[in-house]
PDB file of C-alpha atoms in Angstrom:
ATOM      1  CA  UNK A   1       5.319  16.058 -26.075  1.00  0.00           C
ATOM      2  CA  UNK A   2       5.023  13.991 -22.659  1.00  0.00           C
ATOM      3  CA  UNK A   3       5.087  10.356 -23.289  1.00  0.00           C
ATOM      4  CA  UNK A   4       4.677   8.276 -19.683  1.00  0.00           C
ATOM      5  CA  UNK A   5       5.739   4.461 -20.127  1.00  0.00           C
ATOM      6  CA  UNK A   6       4.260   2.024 -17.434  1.00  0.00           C
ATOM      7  CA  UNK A   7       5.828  -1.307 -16.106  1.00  0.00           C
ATOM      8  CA  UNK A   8       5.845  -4.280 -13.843  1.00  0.00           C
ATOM      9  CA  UNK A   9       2.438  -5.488 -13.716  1.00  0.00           C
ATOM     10  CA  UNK A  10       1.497  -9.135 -14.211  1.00  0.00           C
ATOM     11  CA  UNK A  11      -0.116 -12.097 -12.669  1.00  0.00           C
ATOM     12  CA  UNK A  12       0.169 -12.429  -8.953  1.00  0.00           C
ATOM     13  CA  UNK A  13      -1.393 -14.628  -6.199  1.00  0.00           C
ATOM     14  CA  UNK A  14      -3.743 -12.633  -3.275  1.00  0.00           C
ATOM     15  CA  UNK A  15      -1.557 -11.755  -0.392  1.00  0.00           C
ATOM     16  CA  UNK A  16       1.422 -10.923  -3.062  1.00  0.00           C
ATOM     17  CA  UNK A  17       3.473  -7.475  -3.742  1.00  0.00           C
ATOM     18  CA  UNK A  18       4.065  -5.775  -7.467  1.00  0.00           C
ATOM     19  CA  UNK A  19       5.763  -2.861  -7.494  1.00  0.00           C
ATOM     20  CA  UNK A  20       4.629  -0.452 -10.583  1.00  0.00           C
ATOM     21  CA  UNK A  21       7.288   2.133 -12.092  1.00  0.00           C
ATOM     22  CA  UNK A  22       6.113   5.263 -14.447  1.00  0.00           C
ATOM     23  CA  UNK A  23       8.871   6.514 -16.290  1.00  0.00           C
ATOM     24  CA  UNK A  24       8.445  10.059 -17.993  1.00  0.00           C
ATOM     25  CA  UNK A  25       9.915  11.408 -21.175  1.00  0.00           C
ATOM     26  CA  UNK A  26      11.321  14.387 -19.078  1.00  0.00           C
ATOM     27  CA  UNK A  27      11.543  15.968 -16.153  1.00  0.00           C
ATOM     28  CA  UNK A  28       7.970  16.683 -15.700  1.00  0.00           C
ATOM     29  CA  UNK A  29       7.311  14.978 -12.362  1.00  0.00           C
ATOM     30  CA  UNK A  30       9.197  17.810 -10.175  1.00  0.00           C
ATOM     31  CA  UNK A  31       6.841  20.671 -10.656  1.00  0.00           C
ATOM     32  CA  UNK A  32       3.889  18.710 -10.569  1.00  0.00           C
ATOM     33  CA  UNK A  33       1.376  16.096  -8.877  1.00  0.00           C
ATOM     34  CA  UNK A  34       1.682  13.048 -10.292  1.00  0.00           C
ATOM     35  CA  UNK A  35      -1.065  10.081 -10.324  1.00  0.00           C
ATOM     36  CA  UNK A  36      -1.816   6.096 -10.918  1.00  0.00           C
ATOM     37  CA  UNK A  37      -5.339   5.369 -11.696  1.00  0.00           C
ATOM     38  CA  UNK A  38      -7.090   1.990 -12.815  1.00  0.00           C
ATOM     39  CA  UNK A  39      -9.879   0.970 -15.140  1.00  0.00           C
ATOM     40  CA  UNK A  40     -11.276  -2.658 -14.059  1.00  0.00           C
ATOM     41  CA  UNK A  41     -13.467  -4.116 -17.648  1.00  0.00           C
ATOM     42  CA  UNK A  42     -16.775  -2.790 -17.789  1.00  0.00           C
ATOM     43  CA  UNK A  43     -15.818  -0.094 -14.523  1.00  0.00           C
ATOM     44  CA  UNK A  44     -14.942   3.528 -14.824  1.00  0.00           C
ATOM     45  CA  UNK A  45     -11.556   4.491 -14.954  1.00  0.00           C
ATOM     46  CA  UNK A  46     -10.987   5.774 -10.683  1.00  0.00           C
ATOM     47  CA  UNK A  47      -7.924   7.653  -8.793  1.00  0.00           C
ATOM     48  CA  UNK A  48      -5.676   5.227  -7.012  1.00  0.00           C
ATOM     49  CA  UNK A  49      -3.047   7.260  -5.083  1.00  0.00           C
ATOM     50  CA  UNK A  50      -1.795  10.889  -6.165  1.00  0.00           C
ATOM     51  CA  UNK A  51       1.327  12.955  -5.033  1.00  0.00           C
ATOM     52  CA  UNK A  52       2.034  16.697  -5.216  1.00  0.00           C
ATOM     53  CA  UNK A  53       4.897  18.361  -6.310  1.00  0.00           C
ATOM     54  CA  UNK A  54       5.354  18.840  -2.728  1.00  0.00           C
ATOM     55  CA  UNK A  55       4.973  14.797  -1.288  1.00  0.00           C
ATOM     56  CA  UNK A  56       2.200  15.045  -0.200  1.00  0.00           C
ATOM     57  CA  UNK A  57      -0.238  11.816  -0.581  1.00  0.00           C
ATOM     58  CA  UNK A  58      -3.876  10.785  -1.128  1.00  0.00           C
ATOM     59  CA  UNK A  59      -5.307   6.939  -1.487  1.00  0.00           C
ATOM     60  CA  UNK A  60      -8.279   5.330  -2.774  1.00  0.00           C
ATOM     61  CA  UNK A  61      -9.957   3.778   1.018  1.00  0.00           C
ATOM     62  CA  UNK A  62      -9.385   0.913  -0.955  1.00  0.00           C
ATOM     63  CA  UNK A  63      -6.105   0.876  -0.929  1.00  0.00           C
ATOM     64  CA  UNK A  64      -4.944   2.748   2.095  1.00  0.00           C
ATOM     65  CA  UNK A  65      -2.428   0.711   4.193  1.00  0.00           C
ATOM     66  CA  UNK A  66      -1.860  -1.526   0.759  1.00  0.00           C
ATOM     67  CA  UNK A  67       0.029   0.849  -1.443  1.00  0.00           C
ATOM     68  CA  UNK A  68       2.176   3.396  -1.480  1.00  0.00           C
ATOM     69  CA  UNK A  69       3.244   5.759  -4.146  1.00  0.00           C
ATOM     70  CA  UNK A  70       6.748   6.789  -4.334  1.00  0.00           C
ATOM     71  CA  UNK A  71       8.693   9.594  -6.954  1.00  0.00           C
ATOM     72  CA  UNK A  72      12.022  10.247  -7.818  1.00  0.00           C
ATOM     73  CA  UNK A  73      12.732  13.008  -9.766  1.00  0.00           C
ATOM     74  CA  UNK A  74      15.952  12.371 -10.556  1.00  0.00           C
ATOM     75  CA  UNK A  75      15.228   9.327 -12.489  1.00  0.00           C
ATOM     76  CA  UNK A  76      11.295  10.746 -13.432  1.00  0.00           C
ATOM     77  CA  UNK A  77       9.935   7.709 -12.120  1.00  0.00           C
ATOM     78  CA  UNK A  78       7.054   7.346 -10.311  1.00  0.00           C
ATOM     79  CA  UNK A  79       6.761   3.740  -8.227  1.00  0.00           C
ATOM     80  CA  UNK A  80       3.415   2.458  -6.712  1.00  0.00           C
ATOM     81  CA  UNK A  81       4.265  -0.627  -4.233  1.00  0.00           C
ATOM     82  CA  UNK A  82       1.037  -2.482  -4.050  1.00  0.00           C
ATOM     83  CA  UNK A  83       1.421  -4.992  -0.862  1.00  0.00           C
ATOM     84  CA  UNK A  84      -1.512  -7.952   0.295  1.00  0.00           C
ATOM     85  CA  UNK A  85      -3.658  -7.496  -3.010  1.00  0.00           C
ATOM     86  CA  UNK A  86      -6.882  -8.718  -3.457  1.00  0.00           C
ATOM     87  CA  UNK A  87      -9.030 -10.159  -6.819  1.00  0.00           C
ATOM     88  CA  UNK A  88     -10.464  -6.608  -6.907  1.00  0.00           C
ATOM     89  CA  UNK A  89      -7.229  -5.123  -7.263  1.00  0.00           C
ATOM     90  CA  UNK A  90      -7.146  -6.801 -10.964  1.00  0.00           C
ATOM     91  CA  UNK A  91      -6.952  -3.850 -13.418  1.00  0.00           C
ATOM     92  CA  UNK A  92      -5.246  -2.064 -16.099  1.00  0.00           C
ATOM     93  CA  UNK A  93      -3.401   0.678 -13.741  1.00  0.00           C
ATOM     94  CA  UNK A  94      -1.945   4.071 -15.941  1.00  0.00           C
ATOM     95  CA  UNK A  95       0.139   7.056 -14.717  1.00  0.00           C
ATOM     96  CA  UNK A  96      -1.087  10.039 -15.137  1.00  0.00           C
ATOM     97  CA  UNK A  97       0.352  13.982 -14.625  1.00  0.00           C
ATOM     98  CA  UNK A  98      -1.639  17.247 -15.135  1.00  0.00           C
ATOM     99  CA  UNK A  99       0.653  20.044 -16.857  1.00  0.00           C
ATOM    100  CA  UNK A 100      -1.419  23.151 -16.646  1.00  0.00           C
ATOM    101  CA  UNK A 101      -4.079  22.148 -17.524  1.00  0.00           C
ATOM    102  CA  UNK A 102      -3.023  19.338 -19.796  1.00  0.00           C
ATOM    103  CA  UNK A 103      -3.447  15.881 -19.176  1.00  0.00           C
ATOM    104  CA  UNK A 104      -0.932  12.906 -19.823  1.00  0.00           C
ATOM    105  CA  UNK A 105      -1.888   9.199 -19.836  1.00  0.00           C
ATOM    106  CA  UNK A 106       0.397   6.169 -20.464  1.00  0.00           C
ATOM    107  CA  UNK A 107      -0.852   2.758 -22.103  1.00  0.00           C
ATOM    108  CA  UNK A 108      -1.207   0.984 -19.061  1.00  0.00           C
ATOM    109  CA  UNK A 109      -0.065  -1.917 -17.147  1.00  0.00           C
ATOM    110  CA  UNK A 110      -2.240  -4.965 -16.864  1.00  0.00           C
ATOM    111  CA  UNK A 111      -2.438  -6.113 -12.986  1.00  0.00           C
ATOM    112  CA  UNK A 112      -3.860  -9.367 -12.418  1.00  0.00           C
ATOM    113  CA  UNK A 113      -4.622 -10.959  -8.788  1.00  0.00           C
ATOM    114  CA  UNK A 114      -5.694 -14.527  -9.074  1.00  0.00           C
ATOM    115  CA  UNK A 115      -5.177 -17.838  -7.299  1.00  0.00           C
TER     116      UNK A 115
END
């Protein structure tokens, strides 16, 4: 059983930094692309930023240039350092890996950009 645990959102002024962290149950994020998506109320749930086994790196154009996500498979953690948000950034945010075939979700982290 794969059990992802999410952390570090919360309230934050536009123009701040959170930094998310996805911790996994094992070591599951080595062999395989890893994700963070976010469902804003009454939106569909949409890819934020992915990574592959092998680094490589895809964005939302919504967020390129804002965030970056980060792994370290030592510590199966999964970061995503979200710089100069925005209102429209406000949304639960989950981590998300695809084992052959099947797919993990945490619980989610509630992000909240608001003056």
């Amino acid at each position: 059983q794969v059990h992802l645990v999410e952390s570090g959102g919360g309230l934050v002024q536009p123009g701040g930094s959170l930094r998310l962290s996805c911790v996994a149950s094992g070591s599951i994020f080595s062999n395989n692309a890893i994700a963070w998506y976010r469902q804003a109320p009454g939106k569909q749930r949409e890819l934020v930023a992915i990574i592959t086994s092998g680094g490589i790196t895809n964005y939302a154009d919504s967020v390129k240039a804002r965030f970056t996500i980060t792994r370290d498979n030592v510590k199966n953690t999964m970061y995503l350092q979200m710089n100069s948000l925005k209102p429209e950034d406000t949304s639960v945010y989950y981590c998300n890996v695809n084992i052959r075939g099947s797919v993990y979700w945490g619980r989610g982290t509630q992000v909240t950009v608001s003056s």
